[in-house]
mmCIF file with all atom_site columns, C-alpha atoms and ligand atoms in Angstrom:
data_model
loop_
_atom_site.group_PDB
_atom_site.id
_atom_site.type_symbol
_atom_site.label_atom_id
_atom_site.label_alt_id
_atom_site.label_comp_id
_atom_site.label_asym_id
_atom_site.label_entity_id
_atom_site.label_seq_id
_atom_site.pdbx_PDB_ins_code
_atom_site.Cartn_x
_atom_site.Cartn_y
_atom_site.Cartn_z
_atom_site.occupancy
_atom_site.B_iso_or_equiv
_atom_site.pdbx_formal_charge
_atom_site.auth_seq_id
_atom_site.auth_comp_id
_atom_site.auth_asym_id
_atom_site.auth_atom_id
_atom_site.pdbx_PDB_model_num
ATOM   1   C CA  . MET A 1 1   ? 5.760  -20.493 -173.202 1.00 0.00 ? 1   MET A CA  1
ATOM   2   C CA  . SER A 1 2   ? 5.454  -24.212 -172.730 1.00 0.00 ? 2   SER A CA  1
ATOM   3   C CA  . SER A 1 3   ? 9.143  -25.128 -173.145 1.00 0.00 ? 3   SER A CA  1
ATOM   4   C CA  . ILE A 1 4   ? 10.296 -23.315 -170.008 1.00 0.00 ? 4   ILE A CA  1
ATOM   5   C CA  . GLU A 1 5   ? 12.002 -25.559 -167.457 1.00 0.00 ? 5   GLU A CA  1
ATOM   6   C CA  . ILE A 1 6   ? 12.606 -24.552 -163.838 1.00 0.00 ? 6   ILE A CA  1
ATOM   7   C CA  . LYS A 1 7   ? 15.728 -26.004 -162.186 1.00 0.00 ? 7   LYS A CA  1
ATOM   8   C CA  . ALA A 1 8   ? 17.896 -25.311 -159.136 1.00 0.00 ? 8   ALA A CA  1
ATOM   9   C CA  . LEU A 1 9   ? 21.049 -23.439 -160.201 1.00 0.00 ? 9   LEU A CA  1
ATOM   10  C CA  . THR A 1 10  ? 24.569 -24.422 -159.224 1.00 0.00 ? 10  THR A CA  1
ATOM   11  C CA  . ARG A 1 11  ? 27.859 -22.526 -159.097 1.00 0.00 ? 11  ARG A CA  1
ATOM   12  C CA  . ASP A 1 12  ? 29.142 -23.489 -162.527 1.00 0.00 ? 12  ASP A CA  1
ATOM   13  C CA  . ALA A 1 13  ? 31.136 -21.555 -165.064 1.00 0.00 ? 13  ALA A CA  1
ATOM   14  C CA  . ALA A 1 14  ? 28.237 -21.226 -167.510 1.00 0.00 ? 14  ALA A CA  1
ATOM   15  C CA  . THR A 1 15  ? 25.559 -20.078 -165.073 1.00 0.00 ? 15  THR A CA  1
ATOM   16  C CA  . LEU A 1 16  ? 27.349 -17.362 -163.106 1.00 0.00 ? 16  LEU A CA  1
ATOM   17  C CA  . PRO A 1 17  ? 27.986 -14.921 -166.003 1.00 0.00 ? 17  PRO A CA  1
ATOM   18  C CA  . VAL A 1 18  ? 24.356 -15.139 -167.110 1.00 0.00 ? 18  VAL A CA  1
ATOM   19  C CA  . LEU A 1 19  ? 23.093 -14.447 -163.592 1.00 0.00 ? 19  LEU A CA  1
ATOM   20  C CA  . VAL A 1 20  ? 25.467 -11.475 -163.497 1.00 0.00 ? 20  VAL A CA  1
ATOM   21  C CA  . ASP A 1 21  ? 24.106 -10.144 -166.813 1.00 0.00 ? 21  ASP A CA  1
ATOM   22  C CA  . MET A 1 22  ? 20.555 -10.581 -165.567 1.00 0.00 ? 22  MET A CA  1
ATOM   23  C CA  . LEU A 1 23  ? 21.186 -8.725  -162.309 1.00 0.00 ? 23  LEU A CA  1
ATOM   24  C CA  . ILE A 1 24  ? 22.973 -5.818  -164.022 1.00 0.00 ? 24  ILE A CA  1
ATOM   25  C CA  . GLU A 1 25  ? 20.206 -5.552  -166.633 1.00 0.00 ? 25  GLU A CA  1
ATOM   26  C CA  . THR A 1 26  ? 17.461 -5.712  -163.991 1.00 0.00 ? 26  THR A CA  1
ATOM   27  C CA  . VAL A 1 27  ? 19.036 -2.968  -161.869 1.00 0.00 ? 27  VAL A CA  1
ATOM   28  C CA  . ALA A 1 28  ? 19.664 -0.758  -164.922 1.00 0.00 ? 28  ALA A CA  1
ATOM   29  C CA  . ALA A 1 29  ? 15.977 -1.110  -165.834 1.00 0.00 ? 29  ALA A CA  1
ATOM   30  C CA  . GLY A 1 30  ? 14.943 0.109   -162.364 1.00 0.00 ? 30  GLY A CA  1
ATOM   31  C CA  . GLY A 1 31  ? 14.293 -3.207  -160.620 1.00 0.00 ? 31  GLY A CA  1
ATOM   32  C CA  . SER A 1 32  ? 14.531 -2.904  -156.829 1.00 0.00 ? 32  SER A CA  1
ATOM   33  C CA  . VAL A 1 33  ? 16.631 -5.924  -155.893 1.00 0.00 ? 33  VAL A CA  1
ATOM   34  C CA  . SER A 1 34  ? 18.931 -4.339  -153.268 1.00 0.00 ? 34  SER A CA  1
ATOM   35  C CA  . PHE A 1 35  ? 21.462 -2.745  -155.657 1.00 0.00 ? 35  PHE A CA  1
ATOM   36  C CA  . MET A 1 36  ? 22.114 0.692   -157.156 1.00 0.00 ? 36  MET A CA  1
ATOM   37  C CA  . HIS A 1 37  ? 22.652 1.482   -160.836 1.00 0.00 ? 37  HIS A CA  1
ATOM   38  C CA  . PRO A 1 38  ? 25.235 1.207   -162.314 1.00 0.00 ? 38  PRO A CA  1
ATOM   39  C CA  . LEU A 1 39  ? 25.996 -2.183  -160.809 1.00 0.00 ? 39  LEU A CA  1
ATOM   40  C CA  . SER A 1 40  ? 29.570 -3.299  -161.500 1.00 0.00 ? 40  SER A CA  1
ATOM   41  C CA  . ARG A 1 41  ? 30.300 -6.775  -162.828 1.00 0.00 ? 41  ARG A CA  1
ATOM   42  C CA  . PRO A 1 42  ? 32.574 -7.668  -159.872 1.00 0.00 ? 42  PRO A CA  1
ATOM   43  C CA  . ALA A 1 43  ? 29.877 -6.652  -157.367 1.00 0.00 ? 43  ALA A CA  1
ATOM   44  C CA  . ALA A 1 44  ? 27.271 -8.717  -159.203 1.00 0.00 ? 44  ALA A CA  1
ATOM   45  C CA  . GLU A 1 45  ? 29.688 -11.663 -159.426 1.00 0.00 ? 45  GLU A CA  1
ATOM   46  C CA  . THR A 1 46  ? 30.391 -11.472 -155.684 1.00 0.00 ? 46  THR A CA  1
ATOM   47  C CA  . PHE A 1 47  ? 26.689 -11.425 -154.916 1.00 0.00 ? 47  PHE A CA  1
ATOM   48  C CA  . TRP A 1 48  ? 25.855 -14.475 -157.043 1.00 0.00 ? 48  TRP A CA  1
ATOM   49  C CA  . ALA A 1 49  ? 28.958 -16.456 -156.038 1.00 0.00 ? 49  ALA A CA  1
ATOM   50  C CA  . ASN A 1 50  ? 28.035 -15.955 -152.377 1.00 0.00 ? 50  ASN A CA  1
ATOM   51  C CA  . ALA A 1 51  ? 24.402 -16.801 -153.090 1.00 0.00 ? 51  ALA A CA  1
ATOM   52  C CA  . LEU A 1 52  ? 25.321 -20.041 -154.872 1.00 0.00 ? 52  LEU A CA  1
ATOM   53  C CA  . MET A 1 53  ? 27.745 -20.986 -152.084 1.00 0.00 ? 53  MET A CA  1
ATOM   54  C CA  . ALA A 1 54  ? 24.909 -20.459 -149.600 1.00 0.00 ? 54  ALA A CA  1
ATOM   55  C CA  . ALA A 1 55  ? 22.812 -22.729 -151.822 1.00 0.00 ? 55  ALA A CA  1
ATOM   56  C CA  . GLU A 1 56  ? 25.528 -25.405 -151.622 1.00 0.00 ? 56  GLU A CA  1
ATOM   57  C CA  . ARG A 1 57  ? 25.253 -25.164 -147.820 1.00 0.00 ? 57  ARG A CA  1
ATOM   58  C CA  . GLY A 1 58  ? 21.476 -25.683 -148.081 1.00 0.00 ? 58  GLY A CA  1
ATOM   59  C CA  . GLU A 1 59  ? 20.690 -22.218 -146.775 1.00 0.00 ? 59  GLU A CA  1
ATOM   60  C CA  . ARG A 1 60  ? 18.774 -21.252 -149.914 1.00 0.00 ? 60  ARG A CA  1
ATOM   61  C CA  . VAL A 1 61  ? 17.744 -22.524 -153.324 1.00 0.00 ? 61  VAL A CA  1
ATOM   62  C CA  . VAL A 1 62  ? 18.388 -20.390 -156.396 1.00 0.00 ? 62  VAL A CA  1
ATOM   63  C CA  . LEU A 1 63  ? 15.922 -21.451 -159.069 1.00 0.00 ? 63  LEU A CA  1
ATOM   64  C CA  . GLY A 1 64  ? 16.426 -20.679 -162.750 1.00 0.00 ? 64  GLY A CA  1
ATOM   65  C CA  . ALA A 1 65  ? 13.945 -20.631 -165.616 1.00 0.00 ? 65  ALA A CA  1
ATOM   66  C CA  . TRP A 1 66  ? 15.467 -22.058 -168.794 1.00 0.00 ? 66  TRP A CA  1
ATOM   67  C CA  . ASP A 1 67  ? 14.251 -21.628 -172.342 1.00 0.00 ? 67  ASP A CA  1
ATOM   68  C CA  . GLY A 1 68  ? 16.370 -24.387 -173.839 1.00 0.00 ? 68  GLY A CA  1
ATOM   69  C CA  . ASP A 1 69  ? 19.961 -23.403 -173.023 1.00 0.00 ? 69  ASP A CA  1
ATOM   70  C CA  . THR A 1 70  ? 19.030 -19.809 -172.179 1.00 0.00 ? 70  THR A CA  1
ATOM   71  C CA  . LEU A 1 71  ? 18.569 -18.745 -168.573 1.00 0.00 ? 71  LEU A CA  1
ATOM   72  C CA  . VAL A 1 72  ? 15.658 -16.295 -168.690 1.00 0.00 ? 72  VAL A CA  1
ATOM   73  C CA  . GLY A 1 73  ? 14.671 -15.767 -165.061 1.00 0.00 ? 73  GLY A CA  1
ATOM   74  C CA  . THR A 1 74  ? 15.493 -16.560 -161.459 1.00 0.00 ? 74  THR A CA  1
ATOM   75  C CA  . VAL A 1 75  ? 14.045 -16.553 -157.962 1.00 0.00 ? 75  VAL A CA  1
ATOM   76  C CA  . THR A 1 76  ? 15.626 -17.423 -154.620 1.00 0.00 ? 76  THR A CA  1
ATOM   77  C CA  . LEU A 1 77  ? 14.004 -19.326 -151.775 1.00 0.00 ? 77  LEU A CA  1
ATOM   78  C CA  . LEU A 1 78  ? 15.725 -18.392 -148.514 1.00 0.00 ? 78  LEU A CA  1
ATOM   79  C CA  . LEU A 1 79  ? 15.634 -21.207 -145.959 1.00 0.00 ? 79  LEU A CA  1
ATOM   80  C CA  . ASP A 1 80  ? 18.115 -20.177 -143.278 1.00 0.00 ? 80  ASP A CA  1
ATOM   81  C CA  . PHE A 1 81  ? 16.120 -18.847 -140.342 1.00 0.00 ? 81  PHE A CA  1
ATOM   82  C CA  . PRO A 1 82  ? 16.451 -18.893 -136.557 1.00 0.00 ? 82  PRO A CA  1
ATOM   83  C CA  . VAL A 1 83  ? 15.557 -22.117 -134.790 1.00 0.00 ? 83  VAL A CA  1
ATOM   84  C CA  . ASN A 1 84  ? 12.222 -20.722 -133.657 1.00 0.00 ? 84  ASN A CA  1
ATOM   85  C CA  . GLN A 1 85  ? 11.134 -20.201 -137.307 1.00 0.00 ? 85  GLN A CA  1
ATOM   86  C CA  . PRO A 1 86  ? 11.665 -23.628 -138.885 1.00 0.00 ? 86  PRO A CA  1
ATOM   87  C CA  . HIS A 1 87  ? 8.354  -23.352 -140.753 1.00 0.00 ? 87  HIS A CA  1
ATOM   88  C CA  . ARG A 1 88  ? 9.254  -20.166 -142.618 1.00 0.00 ? 88  ARG A CA  1
ATOM   89  C CA  . ALA A 1 89  ? 10.870 -19.389 -145.977 1.00 0.00 ? 89  ALA A CA  1
ATOM   90  C CA  . GLU A 1 90  ? 11.392 -16.133 -147.827 1.00 0.00 ? 90  GLU A CA  1
ATOM   91  C CA  . ILE A 1 91  ? 11.144 -15.279 -151.519 1.00 0.00 ? 91  ILE A CA  1
ATOM   92  C CA  . ALA A 1 92  ? 13.884 -12.999 -152.892 1.00 0.00 ? 92  ALA A CA  1
ATOM   93  C CA  . LYS A 1 93  ? 15.587 -11.839 -156.083 1.00 0.00 ? 93  LYS A CA  1
ATOM   94  C CA  . LEU A 1 94  ? 12.755 -12.629 -158.485 1.00 0.00 ? 94  LEU A CA  1
ATOM   95  C CA  . MET A 1 95  ? 13.717 -11.363 -161.930 1.00 0.00 ? 95  MET A CA  1
ATOM   96  C CA  . THR A 1 96  ? 13.005 -12.081 -165.567 1.00 0.00 ? 96  THR A CA  1
ATOM   97  C CA  . ARG A 1 97  ? 15.253 -11.060 -168.480 1.00 0.00 ? 97  ARG A CA  1
ATOM   98  C CA  . LEU A 1 98  ? 13.794 -7.960  -170.115 1.00 0.00 ? 98  LEU A CA  1
ATOM   99  C CA  . ALA A 1 99  ? 13.233 -9.735  -173.435 1.00 0.00 ? 99  ALA A CA  1
ATOM   100 C CA  . TYR A 1 100 ? 11.208 -12.464 -171.700 1.00 0.00 ? 100 TYR A CA  1
ATOM   101 C CA  . ARG A 1 101 ? 8.934  -10.342 -169.503 1.00 0.00 ? 101 ARG A CA  1
ATOM   102 C CA  . GLY A 1 102 ? 5.175  -10.622 -169.742 1.00 0.00 ? 102 GLY A CA  1
ATOM   103 C CA  . LYS A 1 103 ? 5.290  -14.299 -170.771 1.00 0.00 ? 103 LYS A CA  1
ATOM   104 C CA  . GLY A 1 104 ? 4.519  -15.919 -167.419 1.00 0.00 ? 104 GLY A CA  1
ATOM   105 C CA  . ILE A 1 105 ? 8.132  -16.694 -166.419 1.00 0.00 ? 105 ILE A CA  1
ATOM   106 C CA  . ALA A 1 106 ? 7.908  -15.066 -162.979 1.00 0.00 ? 106 ALA A CA  1
ATOM   107 C CA  . ARG A 1 107 ? 4.600  -16.774 -162.297 1.00 0.00 ? 107 ARG A CA  1
ATOM   108 C CA  . ARG A 1 108 ? 6.212  -20.163 -163.055 1.00 0.00 ? 108 ARG A CA  1
ATOM   109 C CA  . LEU A 1 109 ? 9.246  -19.376 -160.924 1.00 0.00 ? 109 LEU A CA  1
ATOM   110 C CA  . MET A 1 110 ? 7.024  -18.381 -158.015 1.00 0.00 ? 110 MET A CA  1
ATOM   111 C CA  . ARG A 1 111 ? 4.895  -21.534 -158.343 1.00 0.00 ? 111 ARG A CA  1
ATOM   112 C CA  . ALA A 1 112 ? 8.077  -23.640 -158.362 1.00 0.00 ? 112 ALA A CA  1
ATOM   113 C CA  . ALA A 1 113 ? 9.474  -21.795 -155.321 1.00 0.00 ? 113 ALA A CA  1
ATOM   114 C CA  . GLU A 1 114 ? 6.220  -22.356 -153.479 1.00 0.00 ? 114 GLU A CA  1
ATOM   115 C CA  . ALA A 1 115 ? 6.184  -26.071 -154.341 1.00 0.00 ? 115 ALA A CA  1
ATOM   116 C CA  . LEU A 1 116 ? 9.792  -26.367 -153.186 1.00 0.00 ? 116 LEU A CA  1
ATOM   117 C CA  . ALA A 1 117 ? 8.980  -24.625 -149.905 1.00 0.00 ? 117 ALA A CA  1
ATOM   118 C CA  . VAL A 1 118 ? 6.172  -27.114 -149.283 1.00 0.00 ? 118 VAL A CA  1
ATOM   119 C CA  . GLU A 1 119 ? 8.490  -30.004 -150.181 1.00 0.00 ? 119 GLU A CA  1
ATOM   120 C CA  . LYS A 1 120 ? 10.902 -28.702 -147.539 1.00 0.00 ? 120 LYS A CA  1
ATOM   121 C CA  . GLY A 1 121 ? 8.132  -28.591 -144.939 1.00 0.00 ? 121 GLY A CA  1
ATOM   122 C CA  . ARG A 1 122 ? 7.769  -24.822 -144.897 1.00 0.00 ? 122 ARG A CA  1
ATOM   123 C CA  . THR A 1 123 ? 4.273  -23.493 -144.274 1.00 0.00 ? 123 THR A CA  1
ATOM   124 C CA  . LEU A 1 124 ? 4.754  -19.722 -144.296 1.00 0.00 ? 124 LEU A CA  1
ATOM   125 C CA  . LEU A 1 125 ? 6.238  -17.650 -147.107 1.00 0.00 ? 125 LEU A CA  1
ATOM   126 C CA  . VAL A 1 126 ? 7.166  -13.996 -146.688 1.00 0.00 ? 126 VAL A CA  1
ATOM   127 C CA  . LEU A 1 127 ? 8.519  -11.426 -149.127 1.00 0.00 ? 127 LEU A CA  1
ATOM   128 C CA  . ASP A 1 128 ? 8.816  -7.728  -149.641 1.00 0.00 ? 128 ASP A CA  1
ATOM   129 C CA  . THR A 1 129 ? 8.654  -5.607  -152.760 1.00 0.00 ? 129 THR A CA  1
ATOM   130 C CA  . ALA A 1 130 ? 9.212  -1.942  -153.513 1.00 0.00 ? 130 ALA A CA  1
ATOM   131 C CA  . THR A 1 131 ? 6.121  0.250   -153.435 1.00 0.00 ? 131 THR A CA  1
ATOM   132 C CA  . GLU A 1 132 ? 7.281  2.020   -156.597 1.00 0.00 ? 132 GLU A CA  1
ATOM   133 C CA  . GLU A 1 133 ? 8.197  -0.172  -159.575 1.00 0.00 ? 133 GLU A CA  1
ATOM   134 C CA  . GLY A 1 134 ? 7.893  -3.349  -157.505 1.00 0.00 ? 134 GLY A CA  1
ATOM   135 C CA  . ALA A 1 135 ? 5.852  -6.440  -158.259 1.00 0.00 ? 135 ALA A CA  1
ATOM   136 C CA  . SER A 1 136 ? 2.981  -6.172  -155.755 1.00 0.00 ? 136 SER A CA  1
ATOM   137 C CA  . GLY A 1 137 ? 0.364  -6.930  -158.425 1.00 0.00 ? 137 GLY A CA  1
ATOM   138 C CA  . LEU A 1 138 ? 2.090  -10.194 -159.300 1.00 0.00 ? 138 LEU A CA  1
ATOM   139 C CA  . TYR A 1 139 ? 2.307  -11.336 -155.682 1.00 0.00 ? 139 TYR A CA  1
ATOM   140 C CA  . GLU A 1 140 ? -1.344 -10.486 -155.048 1.00 0.00 ? 140 GLU A CA  1
ATOM   141 C CA  . LYS A 1 141 ? -2.339 -12.536 -158.110 1.00 0.00 ? 141 LYS A CA  1
ATOM   142 C CA  . LEU A 1 142 ? -0.427 -15.435 -156.550 1.00 0.00 ? 142 LEU A CA  1
ATOM   143 C CA  . GLY A 1 143 ? -2.398 -15.204 -153.304 1.00 0.00 ? 143 GLY A CA  1
ATOM   144 C CA  . PHE A 1 144 ? -0.003 -13.262 -151.089 1.00 0.00 ? 144 PHE A CA  1
ATOM   145 C CA  . THR A 1 145 ? -1.578 -11.034 -148.418 1.00 0.00 ? 145 THR A CA  1
ATOM   146 C CA  . LEU A 1 146 ? -0.311 -7.515  -147.865 1.00 0.00 ? 146 LEU A CA  1
ATOM   147 C CA  . THR A 1 147 ? 0.651  -6.804  -144.253 1.00 0.00 ? 147 THR A CA  1
ATOM   148 C CA  . GLY A 1 148 ? 1.504  -3.161  -144.798 1.00 0.00 ? 148 GLY A CA  1
ATOM   149 C CA  . GLU A 1 149 ? 3.988  -0.626  -146.025 1.00 0.00 ? 149 GLU A CA  1
ATOM   150 C CA  . ILE A 1 150 ? 7.163  0.733   -144.492 1.00 0.00 ? 150 ILE A CA  1
ATOM   151 C CA  . PRO A 1 151 ? 7.668  4.186   -146.027 1.00 0.00 ? 151 PRO A CA  1
ATOM   152 C CA  . ASP A 1 152 ? 11.023 5.402   -147.359 1.00 0.00 ? 152 ASP A CA  1
ATOM   153 C CA  . PHE A 1 153 ? 12.548 1.966   -146.865 1.00 0.00 ? 153 PHE A CA  1
ATOM   154 C CA  . ALA A 1 154 ? 15.210 1.924   -149.581 1.00 0.00 ? 154 ALA A CA  1
ATOM   155 C CA  . LEU A 1 155 ? 16.725 3.840   -152.457 1.00 0.00 ? 155 LEU A CA  1
ATOM   156 C CA  . LYS A 1 156 ? 15.525 2.989   -155.954 1.00 0.00 ? 156 LYS A CA  1
ATOM   157 C CA  . PRO A 1 157 ? 18.307 1.886   -158.339 1.00 0.00 ? 157 PRO A CA  1
ATOM   158 C CA  . HIS A 1 158 ? 18.412 5.300   -159.988 1.00 0.00 ? 158 HIS A CA  1
ATOM   159 C CA  . GLY A 1 159 ? 17.969 7.236   -156.735 1.00 0.00 ? 159 GLY A CA  1
ATOM   160 C CA  . GLY A 1 160 ? 15.078 8.539   -154.635 1.00 0.00 ? 160 GLY A CA  1
ATOM   161 C CA  . LEU A 1 161 ? 13.453 6.696   -151.768 1.00 0.00 ? 161 LEU A CA  1
ATOM   162 C CA  . THR A 1 162 ? 10.626 4.198   -152.059 1.00 0.00 ? 162 THR A CA  1
ATOM   163 C CA  . GLY A 1 163 ? 8.576  2.355   -149.483 1.00 0.00 ? 163 GLY A CA  1
ATOM   164 C CA  . THR A 1 164 ? 8.453  -1.414  -149.167 1.00 0.00 ? 164 THR A CA  1
ATOM   165 C CA  . LEU A 1 165 ? 5.379  -3.632  -149.042 1.00 0.00 ? 165 LEU A CA  1
ATOM   166 C CA  . ILE A 1 166 ? 5.482  -6.726  -146.807 1.00 0.00 ? 166 ILE A CA  1
ATOM   167 C CA  . TYR A 1 167 ? 3.573  -9.833  -147.966 1.00 0.00 ? 167 TYR A CA  1
ATOM   168 C CA  . TRP A 1 168 ? 2.890  -13.307 -146.590 1.00 0.00 ? 168 TRP A CA  1
ATOM   169 C CA  . LYS A 1 169 ? 1.232  -16.525 -147.690 1.00 0.00 ? 169 LYS A CA  1
ATOM   170 C CA  . ARG A 1 170 ? 0.466  -19.802 -145.946 1.00 0.00 ? 170 ARG A CA  1
ATOM   171 C CA  . VAL A 1 171 ? 1.417  -22.783 -148.074 1.00 0.00 ? 171 VAL A CA  1
ATOM   172 C CA  . GLY A 1 172 ? 1.159  -26.569 -147.879 1.00 0.00 ? 172 GLY A CA  1
ATOM   173 C CA  . GLN A 1 173 ? -1.717 -26.607 -145.438 1.00 0.00 ? 173 GLN A CA  1
ATOM   174 C CA  . PRO A 1 174 ? -5.319 -27.608 -145.927 1.00 0.00 ? 174 PRO A CA  1
ATOM   175 C CA  . ALA A 1 175 ? -7.506 -24.538 -146.616 1.00 0.00 ? 175 ALA A CA  1
HETATM 176 C C1  . COA B 2 .   ? 8.537  -8.513  -161.654 1.00 0.00 ? 1   COA B C1  1
HETATM 177 C C2  . COA B 2 .   ? 9.059  -9.410  -162.748 1.00 0.00 ? 1   COA B C2  1
HETATM 178 C C3  . COA B 2 .   ? 9.892  -10.529 -162.120 1.00 0.00 ? 1   COA B C3  1
HETATM 179 C C4  . COA B 2 .   ? 7.851  -10.029 -163.480 1.00 0.00 ? 1   COA B C4  1
HETATM 180 O O1  . COA B 2 .   ? 8.347  -10.974 -164.419 1.00 0.00 ? 1   COA B O1  1
HETATM 181 P P1  . COA B 2 .   ? 7.492  -11.505 -165.637 1.00 0.00 ? 1   COA B P1  1
HETATM 182 O O2  . COA B 2 .   ? 8.109  -12.783 -166.052 1.00 0.00 ? 1   COA B O2  1
HETATM 183 O O3  . COA B 2 .   ? 7.346  -10.458 -166.665 1.00 0.00 ? 1   COA B O3  1
HETATM 184 O O4  . COA B 2 .   ? 6.061  -11.759 -164.958 1.00 0.00 ? 1   COA B O4  1
HETATM 185 P P2  . COA B 2 .   ? 4.899  -12.716 -165.505 1.00 0.00 ? 1   COA B P2  1
HETATM 186 O O5  . COA B 2 .   ? 4.820  -12.594 -166.988 1.00 0.00 ? 1   COA B O5  1
HETATM 187 O O6  . COA B 2 .   ? 5.067  -14.090 -164.949 1.00 0.00 ? 1   COA B O6  1
HETATM 188 O O7  . COA B 2 .   ? 3.632  -12.062 -164.849 1.00 0.00 ? 1   COA B O7  1
HETATM 189 C C5  . COA B 2 .   ? 2.632  -12.832 -164.196 1.00 0.00 ? 1   COA B C5  1
HETATM 190 C C6  . COA B 2 .   ? 1.487  -11.926 -163.860 1.00 0.00 ? 1   COA B C6  1
HETATM 191 O O8  . COA B 2 .   ? 1.891  -10.897 -162.940 1.00 0.00 ? 1   COA B O8  1
HETATM 192 C C7  . COA B 2 .   ? 1.661  -9.620  -163.506 1.00 0.00 ? 1   COA B C7  1
HETATM 193 N N1  . COA B 2 .   ? 2.825  -8.782  -163.213 1.00 0.00 ? 1   COA B N1  1
HETATM 194 C C8  . COA B 2 .   ? 4.088  -9.029  -163.575 1.00 0.00 ? 1   COA B C8  1
HETATM 195 N N2  . COA B 2 .   ? 4.912  -8.061  -163.118 1.00 0.00 ? 1   COA B N2  1
HETATM 196 C C9  . COA B 2 .   ? 4.120  -7.203  -162.463 1.00 0.00 ? 1   COA B C9  1
HETATM 197 C C10 . COA B 2 .   ? 4.379  -5.992  -161.797 1.00 0.00 ? 1   COA B C10 1
HETATM 198 N N3  . COA B 2 .   ? 5.611  -5.492  -161.689 1.00 0.00 ? 1   COA B N3  1
HETATM 199 N N4  . COA B 2 .   ? 3.347  -5.359  -161.210 1.00 0.00 ? 1   COA B N4  1
HETATM 200 C C11 . COA B 2 .   ? 2.103  -5.867  -161.313 1.00 0.00 ? 1   COA B C11 1
HETATM 201 N N5  . COA B 2 .   ? 1.788  -7.000  -161.954 1.00 0.00 ? 1   COA B N5  1
HETATM 202 C C12 . COA B 2 .   ? 2.787  -7.664  -162.522 1.00 0.00 ? 1   COA B C12 1
HETATM 203 C C13 . COA B 2 .   ? 1.529  -9.842  -164.988 1.00 0.00 ? 1   COA B C13 1
HETATM 204 O O9  . COA B 2 .   ? 0.719  -8.848  -165.582 1.00 0.00 ? 1   COA B O9  1
HETATM 205 C C14 . COA B 2 .   ? 0.926  -11.215 -165.061 1.00 0.00 ? 1   COA B C14 1
HETATM 206 O O10 . COA B 2 .   ? -0.463 -11.157 -164.874 1.00 0.00 ? 1   COA B O10 1
HETATM 207 P P3  . COA B 2 .   ? -1.457 -12.084 -165.730 1.00 0.00 ? 1   COA B P3  1
HETATM 208 O O11 . COA B 2 .   ? -0.958 -13.486 -165.539 1.00 0.00 ? 1   COA B O11 1
HETATM 209 O O12 . COA B 2 .   ? -2.782 -11.828 -165.122 1.00 0.00 ? 1   COA B O12 1
HETATM 210 O O13 . COA B 2 .   ? -1.315 -11.625 -167.136 1.00 0.00 ? 1   COA B O13 1
HETATM 211 C C15 . COA B 2 .   ? 9.892  -8.638  -163.794 1.00 0.00 ? 1   COA B C15 1
HETATM 212 O O14 . COA B 2 .   ? 9.161  -7.523  -164.238 1.00 0.00 ? 1   COA B O14 1
HETATM 213 C C16 . COA B 2 .   ? 11.223 -8.151  -163.245 1.00 0.00 ? 1   COA B C16 1
HETATM 214 O O15 . COA B 2 .   ? 12.235 -8.846  -163.355 1.00 0.00 ? 1   COA B O15 1
HETATM 215 N N6  . COA B 2 .   ? 11.235 -6.941  -162.633 1.00 0.00 ? 1   COA B N6  1
HETATM 216 C C17 . COA B 2 .   ? 12.444 -6.365  -162.079 1.00 0.00 ? 1   COA B C17 1
HETATM 217 C C18 . COA B 2 .   ? 12.845 -7.041  -160.780 1.00 0.00 ? 1   COA B C18 1
HETATM 218 C C19 . COA B 2 .   ? 11.775 -6.940  -159.729 1.00 0.00 ? 1   COA B C19 1
HETATM 219 O O16 . COA B 2 .   ? 11.145 -5.921  -159.520 1.00 0.00 ? 1   COA B O16 1
HETATM 220 N N7  . COA B 2 .   ? 11.564 -8.092  -159.065 1.00 0.00 ? 1   COA B N7  1
HETATM 221 C C20 . COA B 2 .   ? 10.659 -8.181  -157.954 1.00 0.00 ? 1   COA B C20 1
HETATM 222 C C21 . COA B 2 .   ? 11.453 -7.823  -156.731 1.00 0.00 ? 1   COA B C21 1
HETATM 223 S S1  . COA B 2 .   ? 10.461 -8.008  -155.277 1.00 0.00 ? 1   COA B S1  1
#
């Protein structure tokens, strides 16, 4: 999909409801993004409003993938870390609308998040993903290294425990 544009999202009236729809849809489809199904609209709204306020404070960047006027995916780059970790950033809340999956949207979002991290002087990216129904294959294709698994880390959206896989990648440095 060549017309996809990746942009930082802001807390505006048009964006918030679409992010809310995306989060509810993702959780209902079994995506492990820290919520349980069914996710209520107010809970999803609170999450995204807080996330976008944190973005306004510079603590994170919420990137969106746009197909024209349609928001089809998102990823968050977390930047707010203790003073002894100024070189680190974390990838979170990567999701693609169900109808747009398998078209390279997440790959583009991840590439954009990585480029942004480098632009902000970050040299180490970390992330975690559920062992069951997570996106480990995607992260490995993008060059992330698996550190290991913590078993029984979290509940899946429809119940039952799953482990989590911890990944890292050095960025913005000569090989
Ligand atoms: C994971 C998710 C973001 C992938 O989005 P997507 O836009 O369909 O992914 P892409 O089309 O960009 O995939 C890029 C590559 O990664 C692979 N991939 C994508 N999702 C994968 C998964 N869950 N497991 C393994 N490989 C995956 C694709 O096969 C593709 O490989 P290719 O380029 O060799 O063909 C999407 O399935 C989703 O929203 N899942 C629910 C939320 C979630 O689990 N997010 C991750 C939380 S850590």
